[in-house]
Amino acid sequence: DGPMRRRLARLLLVLAATANGACSDGTLTAERASGLVAALEGFKREAHFTIHTGVPLRSAFTCMTQAEVQRAPLNQFAASQGWIRYEARVTNFGLGGTTECPAIALTAAGQAASATWTRGRVPSDDGVAWMVPIGRREFLGVRDLSEAPDGSMVVQFDWKWIPNDTGTALRKAVDDA
């Protein structure tokens, strides 16, 4: 595809401050805006999707069904890669009640692949949140600079998506990816 065009209405946290004082003459150039956009953590951060393992998949009052879990496109993708399997986990409901809910576990292939993933915790559970990287943005350049009525700067810039191997496979496998 051609470069993805995105308009960032206001780079409020960085560009307004830059235009008002960080540049020696108080102006924001396309070159300086390029450096600021490319340096933003939100722009540089690698995109990912998350696999939650070891956690009963449920709402506050009921378990998800195995079919509901398996229908989720990202779960279908992870299963098609051989990374996950489904298992039952006992969970507590109400006052002393327990039941089994579906849960996701990594297969041997998933454990091997997880060497390139980021491991996190699932809030209030014993599970693991695996962040699976799928790609990054590549900054192409500033298309336009203009001043907003409030004095901040509006920067329009071009970027393109650079998927990694997982991101490429995900895009082919999942319609909305």
PDB file of C-alpha atoms in Angstrom:
ATOM      1  CA  ASP A   1       0.000   0.000   0.000  1.00  0.00           C
ATOM      2  CA  GLY A   2       1.011   3.639  -0.241  1.00  0.00           C
ATOM      3  CA  PRO A   3       1.873   5.476   2.934  1.00  0.00           C
ATOM      4  CA  MET A   4      -0.904   5.669   5.481  1.00  0.00           C
ATOM      5  CA  ARG A   5      -1.963   9.269   5.969  1.00  0.00           C
ATOM      6  CA  ARG A   6      -2.853  10.317   9.441  1.00  0.00           C
ATOM      7  CA  ARG A   7      -3.658  13.708  10.768  1.00  0.00           C
ATOM      8  CA  LEU A   8      -2.667  14.383  14.294  1.00  0.00           C
ATOM      9  CA  ALA A   9      -4.970  17.209  15.296  1.00  0.00           C
ATOM     10  CA  ARG A  10      -2.662  18.516  17.983  1.00  0.00           C
ATOM     11  CA  LEU A  11       0.582  17.312  19.379  1.00  0.00           C
ATOM     12  CA  LEU A  12      -0.515  19.089  22.487  1.00  0.00           C
ATOM     13  CA  LEU A  13       2.052  17.870  24.938  1.00  0.00           C
ATOM     14  CA  VAL A  14       5.178  18.516  22.877  1.00  0.00           C
ATOM     15  CA  LEU A  15       4.614  20.775  19.908  1.00  0.00           C
ATOM     16  CA  ALA A  16       2.791  23.601  21.668  1.00  0.00           C
ATOM     17  CA  ALA A  17       5.589  23.840  24.213  1.00  0.00           C
ATOM     18  CA  THR A  18       8.173  23.709  21.448  1.00  0.00           C
ATOM     19  CA  ALA A  19       6.541  26.489  19.448  1.00  0.00           C
ATOM     20  CA  ASN A  20       6.288  28.655  22.555  1.00  0.00           C
ATOM     21  CA  GLY A  21       9.836  28.381  23.794  1.00  0.00           C
ATOM     22  CA  ALA A  22      11.880  25.315  22.986  1.00  0.00           C
ATOM     23  CA  CYS A  23      12.851  26.705  19.568  1.00  0.00           C
ATOM     24  CA  SER A  24      15.164  29.642  19.854  1.00  0.00           C
ATOM     25  CA  ASP A  25      13.004  31.955  17.740  1.00  0.00           C
ATOM     26  CA  GLY A  26       9.613  30.591  18.883  1.00  0.00           C
ATOM     27  CA  THR A  27       8.754  28.925  15.559  1.00  0.00           C
ATOM     28  CA  LEU A  28       8.264  25.282  14.749  1.00  0.00           C
ATOM     29  CA  THR A  29       9.891  24.076  11.551  1.00  0.00           C
ATOM     30  CA  ALA A  30       8.973  20.945   9.618  1.00  0.00           C
ATOM     31  CA  GLU A  31      12.378  19.516  10.508  1.00  0.00           C
ATOM     32  CA  ARG A  32      11.849  20.103  14.251  1.00  0.00           C
ATOM     33  CA  ALA A  33       8.268  18.767  14.073  1.00  0.00           C
ATOM     34  CA  SER A  34       9.588  15.633  12.309  1.00  0.00           C
ATOM     35  CA  GLY A  35      12.019  15.000  15.133  1.00  0.00           C
ATOM     36  CA  LEU A  36       9.367  15.555  17.795  1.00  0.00           C
ATOM     37  CA  VAL A  37       6.787  13.272  16.165  1.00  0.00           C
ATOM     38  CA  ALA A  38       9.311  10.503  15.514  1.00  0.00           C
ATOM     39  CA  ALA A  39      10.502  10.715  19.146  1.00  0.00           C
ATOM     40  CA  LEU A  40       7.050  10.425  20.767  1.00  0.00           C
ATOM     41  CA  GLU A  41       6.835   7.233  22.843  1.00  0.00           C
ATOM     42  CA  GLY A  42       3.335   6.552  21.535  1.00  0.00           C
ATOM     43  CA  PHE A  43       4.608   6.731  17.978  1.00  0.00           C
ATOM     44  CA  LYS A  44       7.783   4.695  18.535  1.00  0.00           C
ATOM     45  CA  ARG A  45       6.125   1.980  20.621  1.00  0.00           C
ATOM     46  CA  GLU A  46       5.818  -1.372  18.893  1.00  0.00           C
ATOM     47  CA  ALA A  47       2.236  -2.448  18.273  1.00  0.00           C
ATOM     48  CA  HIS A  48       1.114  -5.719  19.832  1.00  0.00           C
ATOM     49  CA  PHE A  49      -1.833  -7.893  20.725  1.00  0.00           C
ATOM     50  CA  THR A  50      -2.218  -9.671  24.061  1.00  0.00           C
ATOM     51  CA  ILE A  51      -2.743 -13.317  24.938  1.00  0.00           C
ATOM     52  CA  HIS A  52      -3.967 -13.889  28.511  1.00  0.00           C
ATOM     53  CA  THR A  53      -2.936 -17.307  29.831  1.00  0.00           C
ATOM     54  CA  GLY A  54      -3.831 -19.109  33.034  1.00  0.00           C
ATOM     55  CA  VAL A  55      -6.900 -16.972  33.669  1.00  0.00           C
ATOM     56  CA  PRO A  56     -10.490 -18.242  33.754  1.00  0.00           C
ATOM     57  CA  LEU A  57     -12.306 -16.427  30.944  1.00  0.00           C
ATOM     58  CA  ARG A  58     -15.441 -15.038  32.536  1.00  0.00           C
ATOM     59  CA  SER A  59     -17.539 -12.042  33.369  1.00  0.00           C
ATOM     60  CA  ALA A  60     -18.437 -11.162  36.942  1.00  0.00           C
ATOM     61  CA  PHE A  61     -21.253 -13.726  37.048  1.00  0.00           C
ATOM     62  CA  THR A  62     -20.718 -16.308  34.312  1.00  0.00           C
ATOM     63  CA  CYS A  63     -18.036 -18.180  32.410  1.00  0.00           C
ATOM     64  CA  MET A  64     -17.525 -17.582  28.728  1.00  0.00           C
ATOM     65  CA  THR A  65     -18.323 -20.661  26.693  1.00  0.00           C
ATOM     66  CA  GLN A  66     -15.586 -22.569  24.914  1.00  0.00           C
ATOM     67  CA  ALA A  67     -17.218 -21.572  21.612  1.00  0.00           C
ATOM     68  CA  GLU A  68     -17.124 -17.850  22.550  1.00  0.00           C
ATOM     69  CA  VAL A  69     -13.429 -18.086  23.395  1.00  0.00           C
ATOM     70  CA  GLN A  70     -12.605 -19.954  20.192  1.00  0.00           C
ATOM     71  CA  ARG A  71     -14.581 -17.503  18.005  1.00  0.00           C
ATOM     72  CA  ALA A  72     -12.427 -14.527  18.986  1.00  0.00           C
ATOM     73  CA  PRO A  73     -10.312 -13.704  15.889  1.00  0.00           C
ATOM     74  CA  LEU A  74      -7.071 -13.219  17.813  1.00  0.00           C
ATOM     75  CA  ASN A  75      -7.594 -16.519  19.633  1.00  0.00           C
ATOM     76  CA  GLN A  76      -8.218 -18.194  16.258  1.00  0.00           C
ATOM     77  CA  PHE A  77      -4.993 -16.684  14.951  1.00  0.00           C
ATOM     78  CA  ALA A  78      -2.930 -17.753  17.990  1.00  0.00           C
ATOM     79  CA  ALA A  79      -4.381 -21.272  17.758  1.00  0.00           C
ATOM     80  CA  SER A  80      -3.629 -21.438  14.017  1.00  0.00           C
ATOM     81  CA  GLN A  81       0.012 -20.571  14.805  1.00  0.00           C
ATOM     82  CA  GLY A  82       0.068 -23.477  17.267  1.00  0.00           C
ATOM     83  CA  TRP A  83       0.763 -21.136  20.192  1.00  0.00           C
ATOM     84  CA  ILE A  84      -2.248 -21.831  22.435  1.00  0.00           C
ATOM     85  CA  ARG A  85      -4.504 -24.588  23.648  1.00  0.00           C
ATOM     86  CA  TYR A  86      -7.678 -24.406  25.689  1.00  0.00           C
ATOM     87  CA  GLU A  87      -8.077 -25.886  29.153  1.00  0.00           C
ATOM     88  CA  ALA A  88     -10.532 -25.677  32.037  1.00  0.00           C
ATOM     89  CA  ARG A  89      -9.783 -23.602  35.142  1.00  0.00           C
ATOM     90  CA  VAL A  90     -11.707 -23.701  38.392  1.00  0.00           C
ATOM     91  CA  THR A  91     -12.894 -20.275  39.456  1.00  0.00           C
ATOM     92  CA  ASN A  92     -14.915 -18.903  42.358  1.00  0.00           C
ATOM     93  CA  PHE A  93     -18.404 -17.514  41.921  1.00  0.00           C
ATOM     94  CA  GLY A  94     -20.507 -16.002  44.648  1.00  0.00           C
ATOM     95  CA  LEU A  95     -20.214 -17.131  48.238  1.00  0.00           C
ATOM     96  CA  GLY A  96     -18.131 -20.289  48.099  1.00  0.00           C
ATOM     97  CA  GLY A  97     -19.366 -21.446  44.720  1.00  0.00           C
ATOM     98  CA  THR A  98     -16.909 -22.747  42.148  1.00  0.00           C
ATOM     99  CA  THR A  99     -17.171 -23.766  38.520  1.00  0.00           C
ATOM    100  CA  GLU A 100     -14.870 -24.517  35.605  1.00  0.00           C
ATOM    101  CA  CYS A 101     -14.322 -21.859  32.964  1.00  0.00           C
ATOM    102  CA  PRO A 102     -12.278 -22.069  29.779  1.00  0.00           C
ATOM    103  CA  ALA A 103      -8.740 -20.691  29.926  1.00  0.00           C
ATOM    104  CA  ILE A 104      -5.849 -20.359  27.500  1.00  0.00           C
ATOM    105  CA  ALA A 105      -2.446 -21.990  27.974  1.00  0.00           C
ATOM    106  CA  LEU A 106       0.677 -21.799  25.841  1.00  0.00           C
ATOM    107  CA  THR A 107       1.680 -24.889  23.908  1.00  0.00           C
ATOM    108  CA  ALA A 108       5.342 -25.875  23.540  1.00  0.00           C
ATOM    109  CA  ALA A 109       5.398 -23.826  20.303  1.00  0.00           C
ATOM    110  CA  GLY A 110       3.841 -20.879  22.169  1.00  0.00           C
ATOM    111  CA  GLN A 111       6.435 -21.162  24.927  1.00  0.00           C
ATOM    112  CA  ALA A 112       9.215 -21.113  22.323  1.00  0.00           C
ATOM    113  CA  ALA A 113       7.654 -18.122  20.513  1.00  0.00           C
ATOM    114  CA  SER A 114       7.175 -16.269  23.811  1.00  0.00           C
ATOM    115  CA  ALA A 115      10.936 -15.680  23.980  1.00  0.00           C
ATOM    116  CA  THR A 116      10.281 -12.622  21.762  1.00  0.00           C
ATOM    117  CA  TRP A 117       7.129 -11.523  23.610  1.00  0.00           C
ATOM    118  CA  THR A 118       6.796  -9.278  26.652  1.00  0.00           C
ATOM    119  CA  ARG A 119       5.481 -10.953  29.791  1.00  0.00           C
ATOM    120  CA  GLY A 120       3.111  -8.998  32.029  1.00  0.00           C
ATOM    121  CA  ARG A 121       0.700  -9.678  34.869  1.00  0.00           C
ATOM    122  CA  VAL A 122      -3.043  -9.967  34.651  1.00  0.00           C
ATOM    123  CA  PRO A 123      -4.655  -7.710  37.286  1.00  0.00           C
ATOM    124  CA  SER A 124      -6.054  -9.580  40.290  1.00  0.00           C
ATOM    125  CA  ASP A 125      -5.310 -13.032  38.848  1.00  0.00           C
ATOM    126  CA  ASP A 126      -2.471 -15.516  38.701  1.00  0.00           C
ATOM    127  CA  GLY A 127      -2.359 -15.397  34.924  1.00  0.00           C
ATOM    128  CA  VAL A 128       0.115 -13.919  32.486  1.00  0.00           C
ATOM    129  CA  ALA A 129      -0.527 -11.290  29.820  1.00  0.00           C
ATOM    130  CA  TRP A 130       1.739 -11.992  26.828  1.00  0.00           C
ATOM    131  CA  MET A 131       2.231  -8.975  24.552  1.00  0.00           C
ATOM    132  CA  VAL A 132       2.896 -10.329  21.060  1.00  0.00           C
ATOM    133  CA  PRO A 133       4.628  -7.737  18.831  1.00  0.00           C
ATOM    134  CA  ILE A 134       3.110  -7.264  15.362  1.00  0.00           C
ATOM    135  CA  GLY A 135       4.965  -4.275  13.906  1.00  0.00           C
ATOM    136  CA  ARG A 136       5.806  -0.619  14.164  1.00  0.00           C
ATOM    137  CA  ARG A 137       5.169   2.729  12.493  1.00  0.00           C
ATOM    138  CA  GLU A 138       7.750   4.333  10.240  1.00  0.00           C
ATOM    139  CA  PHE A 139       7.707   8.107  10.083  1.00  0.00           C
ATOM    140  CA  LEU A 140       7.813   9.415   6.502  1.00  0.00           C
ATOM    141  CA  GLY A 141       7.620  13.174   6.904  1.00  0.00           C
ATOM    142  CA  VAL A 142       5.649  16.285   7.768  1.00  0.00           C
ATOM    143  CA  ARG A 143       3.069  17.212   5.142  1.00  0.00           C
ATOM    144  CA  ASP A 144       1.789  20.468   6.644  1.00  0.00           C
ATOM    145  CA  LEU A 145       2.221  22.782   9.623  1.00  0.00           C
ATOM    146  CA  SER A 146      -0.420  25.304  10.618  1.00  0.00           C
ATOM    147  CA  GLU A 147      -1.332  27.279  13.702  1.00  0.00           C
ATOM    148  CA  ALA A 148      -4.552  26.434  15.551  1.00  0.00           C
ATOM    149  CA  PRO A 149      -6.782  29.235  16.946  1.00  0.00           C
ATOM    150  CA  ASP A 150      -5.467  28.546  20.460  1.00  0.00           C
ATOM    151  CA  GLY A 151      -1.858  29.077  19.326  1.00  0.00           C
ATOM    152  CA  SER A 152      -0.852  25.407  19.315  1.00  0.00           C
ATOM    153  CA  MET A 153       0.499  23.830  16.154  1.00  0.00           C
ATOM    154  CA  VAL A 154      -1.376  21.383  13.921  1.00  0.00           C
ATOM    155  CA  VAL A 155       1.016  18.944  12.293  1.00  0.00           C
ATOM    156  CA  GLN A 156      -0.068  16.708   9.440  1.00  0.00           C
ATOM    157  CA  PHE A 157       2.368  13.913   8.740  1.00  0.00           C
ATOM    158  CA  ASP A 158       2.683  10.677   6.788  1.00  0.00           C
ATOM    159  CA  TRP A 159       3.686   7.309   8.174  1.00  0.00           C
ATOM    160  CA  LYS A 160       3.482   3.723   7.062  1.00  0.00           C
ATOM    161  CA  TRP A 161       2.927   0.476   8.858  1.00  0.00           C
ATOM    162  CA  ILE A 162       5.902  -1.907   8.980  1.00  0.00           C
ATOM    163  CA  PRO A 163       4.595  -5.303  10.118  1.00  0.00           C
ATOM    164  CA  ASN A 164       6.919  -7.978  11.447  1.00  0.00           C
ATOM    165  CA  ASP A 165       6.391 -11.624  10.409  1.00  0.00           C
ATOM    166  CA  THR A 166       3.613 -12.069  12.981  1.00  0.00           C
ATOM    167  CA  GLY A 167       1.904  -8.860  11.851  1.00  0.00           C
ATOM    168  CA  THR A 168       2.015  -9.995   8.223  1.00  0.00           C
ATOM    169  CA  ALA A 169       0.531 -13.390   9.124  1.00  0.00           C
ATOM    170  CA  LEU A 170      -2.110 -11.717  11.313  1.00  0.00           C
ATOM    171  CA  ARG A 171      -3.173  -9.374   8.514  1.00  0.00           C
ATOM    172  CA  LYS A 172      -3.632 -12.360   6.170  1.00  0.00           C
ATOM    173  CA  ALA A 173      -5.551 -14.380   8.764  1.00  0.00           C
ATOM    174  CA  VAL A 174      -7.832 -11.775  10.389  1.00  0.00           C
ATOM    175  CA  ASP A 175     -10.083  -9.523   8.312  1.00  0.00           C
ATOM    176  CA  ASP A 176      -9.963  -6.547  10.719  1.00  0.00           C
ATOM    177  CA  ALA A 177      -6.200  -6.646  11.348  1.00  0.00           C
TER     178      ALA A 177
END
